[in-house]
Amino acid sequence: MPRVDADLKLDFKDVLFRPKRSSLKSRSEVDLQRTFTFRNSKQTYTGIPIIVANMDTTGTFEMAKVFSKHTLFTAIHKHYSVEEWKTFADNHPECLERIAASSGSGNADLEKLCAVLEAVPALKYICLDVANGYSEYFVEFVKTVREKFPKHTIMIIANEYLQEYELLFNESLTCICPGSVCTTRIKTGVGYPQLSAVIECADSAHGLKGHIISDGGCSCPGDVAKAFGAGADFVMMGGMLAGHDQCSGELIEKNGKKYKLFYGMSSDTAMKKYVGGVAEYRASEGRTVEVPYRGDVENTIRDILGGLRSTCTYVGAAKLKELSRRTTFIRVTQQSSQMFT
């Protein structure tokens, strides 16, 4: 029979950091660099652990060029051709240390992934994207990819909360997600509040020497900090990076204002673009929005990193690595004053 878990689960909007004693004199003293050694590939990664989501509007080569300069990471969307990959790799080899090649879980996806990795052997990271991380089929697919690419680090992007890490922990990275243009919770009633999901998943993953990506749910720099404070090793975002020059798509002009299109990868827009439409047996689980044009992504990057450094100073964390140990969340009913919104 159905059961109800009555334990309170929290989202980023439900908490704030409690300020703590700090010896830091300036935000410039905060070190945001992290170094990770991944459990199976044995690869070591050093950089600021923020990832661009592998959506076709944000996970672009243009975004990767800018993010790489800041030691940030980009999960490249899966719709680039092998030839486009080769051209990018030849022209921008300095970016290859900080990007992942994405794949779905179908046979054609696997063939495409194999072709990309053969064409660009310097790639070290694979991003596997699936709606339901609990799917037995997907678990078997992950095993197949691991067998084919034992020296690569595998990131798993799942639309729903993964609790049973033992199923997937021959992999190095796992993640959970409620995106800004994802409507799965509305269409299906399935989901898990992001802050609690990160806390619980991090506890499980770190005990197995794995790593967690918090994917989705961030709407401001403070949310990014909360994800790290909750125990995430990496934070992935799409909506916060939408609308920039480095995003794909043309500028739309309406009533003298400029916009860029942003949509979920399970939306009507994406499915019409890549598979000819929404199959009659399924529903669209993403929305399409027009995001006000925001110019170069450099300013947004500075805003996010500046906010993260500021969080660390308020809780006394000299390094990003220390943030979760210095974190105490307090429950709140309001995040900020609404006087001038």
Coordinates of C-alpha atoms in Angstrom, one line a residue:
M1 CA 0.0 0.0 0.0
P2 CA 1.1 3.6 -0.4
R3 CA 3.2 5.2 2.3
V4 CA 3.9 8.8 3.3
D5 CA 7.3 10.0 4.4
A6 CA 6.4 12.7 6.8
D7 CA 10.0 14.0 7.3
L8 CA 10.4 17.6 6.3
K9 CA 12.3 18.1 3.0
L10 CA 13.8 21.5 2.1
D11 CA 14.6 23.5 -1.0
F12 CA 17.1 26.3 -1.3
K13 CA 14.3 28.9 -0.7
D14 CA 13.6 27.4 2.8
V15 CA 17.0 28.2 4.4
L16 CA 19.7 30.8 4.9
F17 CA 23.3 30.4 6.2
R18 CA 23.9 31.2 9.8
P19 CA 26.8 33.8 9.9
K20 CA 29.9 32.6 11.9
R21 CA 33.1 34.0 13.2
S22 CA 35.6 34.7 10.4
S23 CA 39.3 35.6 10.3
L24 CA 39.1 36.6 6.7
K25 CA 39.9 40.2 5.9
S26 CA 38.7 40.2 2.3
R27 CA 36.7 38.2 -0.2
S28 CA 39.9 38.0 -2.3
E29 CA 41.4 35.7 0.3
V30 CA 38.9 32.9 -0.5
D31 CA 40.2 30.0 -2.6
L32 CA 37.4 28.6 -4.8
Q33 CA 39.7 26.0 -6.4
R34 CA 39.0 22.3 -5.6
T35 CA 41.1 19.2 -6.5
F36 CA 39.3 15.9 -6.9
T37 CA 40.6 12.4 -7.7
F38 CA 37.8 10.3 -9.2
R39 CA 37.3 6.9 -7.8
N40 CA 37.4 4.7 -10.9
S41 CA 39.2 6.7 -13.6
K42 CA 41.8 7.8 -11.1
Q43 CA 41.9 11.1 -13.0
T44 CA 42.6 14.3 -11.0
Y45 CA 40.6 17.5 -11.7
T46 CA 41.5 20.9 -10.4
G47 CA 39.3 23.9 -11.0
I48 CA 36.3 25.8 -9.7
P49 CA 33.6 23.1 -9.6
I50 CA 30.8 24.9 -11.4
I51 CA 29.4 23.2 -14.6
V52 CA 27.3 24.5 -17.5
A53 CA 24.3 22.2 -18.1
N54 CA 24.4 20.2 -21.2
M55 CA 21.4 21.8 -22.8
D56 CA 21.7 22.8 -26.4
T57 CA 21.2 26.5 -25.6
T58 CA 23.8 26.6 -22.8
G59 CA 26.2 23.7 -23.2
T60 CA 27.9 25.2 -26.2
F61 CA 31.5 25.4 -27.5
E62 CA 31.3 29.2 -27.2
M63 CA 30.4 28.9 -23.5
A64 CA 33.2 26.4 -22.9
K65 CA 35.8 28.9 -24.3
V66 CA 34.8 31.4 -21.7
F67 CA 34.3 29.0 -18.8
S68 CA 37.6 27.3 -19.4
K69 CA 39.4 30.7 -18.9
H70 CA 37.9 30.8 -15.4
T71 CA 38.8 27.1 -14.6
L72 CA 35.1 26.3 -14.8
F73 CA 33.6 23.2 -16.5
T74 CA 31.2 22.8 -19.4
A75 CA 29.1 19.7 -20.2
I76 CA 28.8 20.0 -24.0
H77 CA 25.3 19.2 -25.4
K78 CA 25.0 15.9 -27.4
H79 CA 23.9 17.5 -30.7
Y80 CA 27.2 18.7 -32.1
S81 CA 28.4 16.6 -35.1
V82 CA 31.7 14.6 -34.9
E83 CA 33.1 17.1 -37.4
E84 CA 32.2 20.0 -35.2
W85 CA 33.9 18.3 -32.3
K86 CA 37.1 17.8 -34.3
T87 CA 37.1 21.4 -35.4
F88 CA 36.6 22.7 -31.9
A89 CA 39.3 20.4 -30.5
D90 CA 41.8 21.4 -33.2
N91 CA 41.2 25.1 -32.6
H92 CA 40.8 25.1 -28.8
P93 CA 42.8 22.3 -27.3
E94 CA 43.2 24.3 -24.1
C95 CA 39.5 23.7 -23.3
L96 CA 39.5 19.9 -23.5
E97 CA 40.6 19.5 -19.9
R98 CA 37.3 21.2 -18.7
I99 CA 34.6 19.8 -21.0
A100 CA 32.5 16.6 -21.1
A101 CA 31.0 14.9 -24.1
S102 CA 27.3 14.2 -23.5
S103 CA 25.2 11.2 -24.5
G104 CA 21.7 9.8 -24.1
S105 CA 21.1 6.1 -23.3
G106 CA 20.1 4.8 -26.8
N107 CA 22.2 2.7 -29.1
A108 CA 22.5 5.6 -31.6
D109 CA 23.7 7.8 -28.7
L110 CA 26.3 5.2 -27.8
E111 CA 27.6 5.0 -31.4
K112 CA 27.8 8.8 -31.5
L113 CA 29.7 9.0 -28.2
C114 CA 32.2 6.4 -29.4
A115 CA 32.7 8.3 -32.6
V116 CA 33.3 11.6 -30.7
L117 CA 35.8 10.0 -28.3
E118 CA 37.6 8.4 -31.1
A119 CA 37.8 11.7 -33.0
V120 CA 38.9 13.6 -29.9
P121 CA 41.0 11.2 -27.7
A122 CA 42.0 14.0 -25.4
L123 CA 38.5 14.1 -23.9
K124 CA 38.5 12.7 -20.4
Y125 CA 34.9 13.2 -19.3
I126 CA 31.6 11.6 -20.3
C127 CA 28.2 13.0 -19.3
L128 CA 25.3 10.5 -19.4
D129 CA 21.9 12.1 -19.4
V130 CA 18.7 10.3 -18.5
A131 CA 15.2 11.2 -17.2
N132 CA 15.0 8.4 -14.6
G133 CA 18.2 7.3 -12.9
Y134 CA 16.3 4.5 -11.2
S135 CA 15.8 2.8 -14.6
E136 CA 17.3 -0.7 -14.7
Y137 CA 17.9 -0.2 -18.5
F138 CA 20.0 2.9 -17.7
V139 CA 22.0 1.1 -15.0
E140 CA 22.9 -1.5 -17.6
F141 CA 23.8 1.2 -20.1
V142 CA 26.1 2.9 -17.6
K143 CA 27.9 -0.5 -17.1
T144 CA 28.3 -0.8 -20.9
V145 CA 29.8 2.7 -21.1
R146 CA 32.2 2.0 -18.2
E147 CA 33.4 -1.2 -19.9
K148 CA 34.0 0.6 -23.2
F149 CA 35.7 3.6 -21.5
P150 CA 37.4 2.4 -18.3
K151 CA 39.8 5.4 -18.1
H152 CA 37.1 8.1 -18.5
T153 CA 35.3 9.9 -15.7
I154 CA 31.6 9.4 -16.1
M155 CA 29.0 12.0 -14.9
I156 CA 25.4 10.9 -14.6
I157 CA 22.7 13.5 -15.1
A158 CA 19.3 12.3 -13.8
N159 CA 16.0 14.1 -13.8
E160 CA 15.0 12.4 -10.5
Y161 CA 16.7 11.9 -7.1
L162 CA 19.0 9.0 -6.9
Q163 CA 19.1 7.3 -3.5
E164 CA 20.4 3.9 -4.3
Y165 CA 24.0 4.9 -5.1
E166 CA 25.2 1.3 -4.9
L167 CA 23.6 0.7 -8.3
L168 CA 25.7 3.3 -10.0
F169 CA 28.9 3.5 -8.0
N170 CA 31.2 1.9 -10.4
E171 CA 30.9 5.5 -11.8
S172 CA 32.7 8.6 -10.5
L173 CA 30.0 11.3 -10.6
T174 CA 26.3 11.2 -10.0
C175 CA 23.8 14.0 -9.9
I176 CA 20.2 15.0 -9.3
C177 CA 18.0 17.7 -10.7
P178 CA 14.9 20.0 -10.8
G179 CA 15.6 22.5 -13.6
S180 CA 14.2 25.9 -14.2
V181 CA 12.5 24.9 -17.5
C182 CA 11.7 21.3 -16.3
T183 CA 8.0 20.5 -15.7
T184 CA 8.4 16.9 -14.6
R185 CA 7.1 17.8 -11.1
I186 CA 4.0 19.4 -12.6
K187 CA 3.3 16.7 -15.2
T188 CA 4.1 13.7 -13.1
G189 CA 4.0 14.7 -9.4
V190 CA 7.5 13.1 -9.0
G191 CA 10.4 15.0 -7.4
Y192 CA 12.5 15.7 -4.3
P193 CA 13.4 19.1 -2.8
Q194 CA 16.9 20.0 -3.9
L195 CA 18.6 21.0 -0.6
S196 CA 17.5 17.8 1.1
A197 CA 18.4 15.7 -1.9
V198 CA 21.9 17.1 -2.0
I199 CA 22.4 16.6 1.8
E200 CA 21.2 13.0 1.6
C201 CA 23.0 12.1 -1.6
A202 CA 26.3 13.7 -0.5
D203 CA 26.2 11.6 2.7
S204 CA 25.7 8.4 0.7
A205 CA 28.2 9.3 -2.0
H206 CA 31.0 10.5 0.1
G207 CA 30.9 7.4 2.2
L208 CA 31.6 5.4 -1.0
K209 CA 34.3 7.9 -2.1
G210 CA 32.1 9.2 -4.9
H211 CA 31.1 12.7 -5.8
I212 CA 27.9 14.7 -6.1
I213 CA 26.8 17.3 -8.7
S214 CA 23.8 19.4 -7.6
D215 CA 22.0 19.9 -10.9
G216 CA 19.1 22.4 -11.0
G217 CA 17.2 24.6 -8.6
C218 CA 19.7 27.5 -8.5
S219 CA 18.1 30.9 -9.3
C220 CA 20.8 33.2 -7.8
P221 CA 24.4 33.0 -6.5
G222 CA 23.1 32.4 -3.0
D223 CA 21.6 29.1 -4.1
V224 CA 24.9 28.0 -5.7
A225 CA 26.5 28.6 -2.3
K226 CA 23.8 26.7 -0.5
A227 CA 24.3 23.7 -2.8
F228 CA 28.0 23.6 -1.9
G229 CA 27.2 24.2 1.7
A230 CA 24.9 21.2 1.6
G231 CA 27.7 19.0 0.5
A232 CA 27.7 19.1 -3.3
D233 CA 31.1 18.7 -4.9
F234 CA 30.0 20.3 -8.1
V235 CA 27.1 22.6 -9.0
M236 CA 25.5 22.5 -12.5
M237 CA 23.3 25.2 -13.8
G238 CA 21.4 26.1 -17.0
G239 CA 18.8 28.8 -16.4
M240 CA 21.3 31.1 -14.6
L241 CA 23.4 31.1 -17.7
A242 CA 20.6 31.4 -20.3
G243 CA 20.3 34.5 -22.5
H244 CA 24.0 35.3 -23.1
D245 CA 26.0 35.8 -26.2
Q246 CA 27.6 32.4 -25.8
C247 CA 24.2 30.6 -25.8
S248 CA 23.0 29.2 -29.1
G249 CA 20.0 30.7 -31.0
E250 CA 19.2 34.0 -32.6
L251 CA 18.3 37.1 -30.8
I252 CA 14.5 37.8 -30.8
E253 CA 13.3 41.4 -30.8
K254 CA 9.9 42.4 -29.4
N255 CA 8.8 45.9 -28.6
G256 CA 12.3 47.2 -28.7
K257 CA 13.6 44.6 -26.2
K258 CA 15.9 41.6 -27.0
Y259 CA 15.4 38.0 -25.9
K260 CA 16.9 34.6 -26.4
L261 CA 15.0 31.4 -26.5
F262 CA 15.6 28.9 -23.6
Y263 CA 13.9 25.5 -23.3
G264 CA 14.0 22.2 -21.5
M265 CA 15.4 19.2 -23.4
S266 CA 12.1 17.4 -22.9
S267 CA 10.0 20.3 -24.1
D268 CA 7.9 20.5 -27.3
T269 CA 10.6 22.8 -28.8
A270 CA 13.4 20.4 -28.2
M271 CA 11.5 17.3 -29.3
K272 CA 10.3 18.9 -32.5
K273 CA 13.8 20.0 -33.2
Y274 CA 15.5 16.7 -32.7
V275 CA 13.0 13.9 -33.0
G276 CA 10.2 15.4 -35.1
G277 CA 7.8 16.0 -32.3
V278 CA 6.3 14.6 -29.1
A279 CA 5.5 10.9 -29.3
E280 CA 1.8 10.2 -28.7
Y281 CA 2.5 8.0 -25.7
R282 CA 4.4 10.7 -23.8
A283 CA 4.0 14.3 -22.6
S284 CA 6.3 17.3 -22.9
E285 CA 8.1 17.7 -19.6
G286 CA 9.8 21.1 -20.3
R287 CA 8.8 24.6 -21.0
T288 CA 10.1 27.2 -23.5
V289 CA 10.8 30.7 -22.4
E290 CA 12.1 33.9 -23.8
V291 CA 15.0 35.1 -21.6
P292 CA 15.9 38.8 -21.6
Y293 CA 19.2 39.2 -23.5
R294 CA 22.0 39.5 -21.0
G295 CA 25.1 40.1 -23.1
D296 CA 28.5 38.5 -22.4
V297 CA 28.5 35.7 -19.8
E298 CA 31.6 37.2 -18.2
N299 CA 29.6 39.5 -16.0
T300 CA 27.4 36.7 -14.8
I301 CA 30.4 34.5 -14.0
R302 CA 31.9 37.3 -11.9
D303 CA 28.6 37.7 -10.1
I304 CA 28.3 34.0 -9.2
L305 CA 31.9 33.7 -8.1
G306 CA 31.8 37.0 -6.2
G307 CA 28.7 35.8 -4.3
L308 CA 30.3 32.5 -3.5
R309 CA 33.4 34.1 -2.1
S310 CA 31.2 36.4 0.0
T311 CA 29.3 33.4 1.4
C312 CA 32.7 31.9 2.5
T313 CA 33.7 35.1 4.3
Y314 CA 30.4 35.2 6.2
V315 CA 30.8 31.7 7.5
G316 CA 34.6 31.7 8.0
A317 CA 35.6 29.4 5.2
A318 CA 38.9 30.3 3.7
K319 CA 38.5 27.7 1.0
L320 CA 35.5 26.4 -0.9
K321 CA 36.4 22.9 0.4
E322 CA 35.7 24.1 4.0
L323 CA 32.3 25.6 3.2
S324 CA 30.2 22.5 4.0
R325 CA 32.0 22.0 7.3
R326 CA 31.3 25.6 8.2
T327 CA 27.7 25.5 7.2
T328 CA 24.7 25.7 9.6
F329 CA 21.4 26.3 7.8
I330 CA 18.6 28.1 9.5
R331 CA 15.0 27.7 8.4
V332 CA 13.3 30.9 7.2
T333 CA 9.9 32.0 6.0
Q334 CA 11.3 34.8 3.8
Q335 CA 14.7 35.1 2.0
S336 CA 14.8 38.9 1.5
S337 CA 12.9 42.1 1.6
Q338 CA 10.3 42.4 -1.2
M339 CA 9.9 46.2 -0.9
F340 CA 11.3 47.1 -4.3
T341 CA 10.7 44.0 -6.3

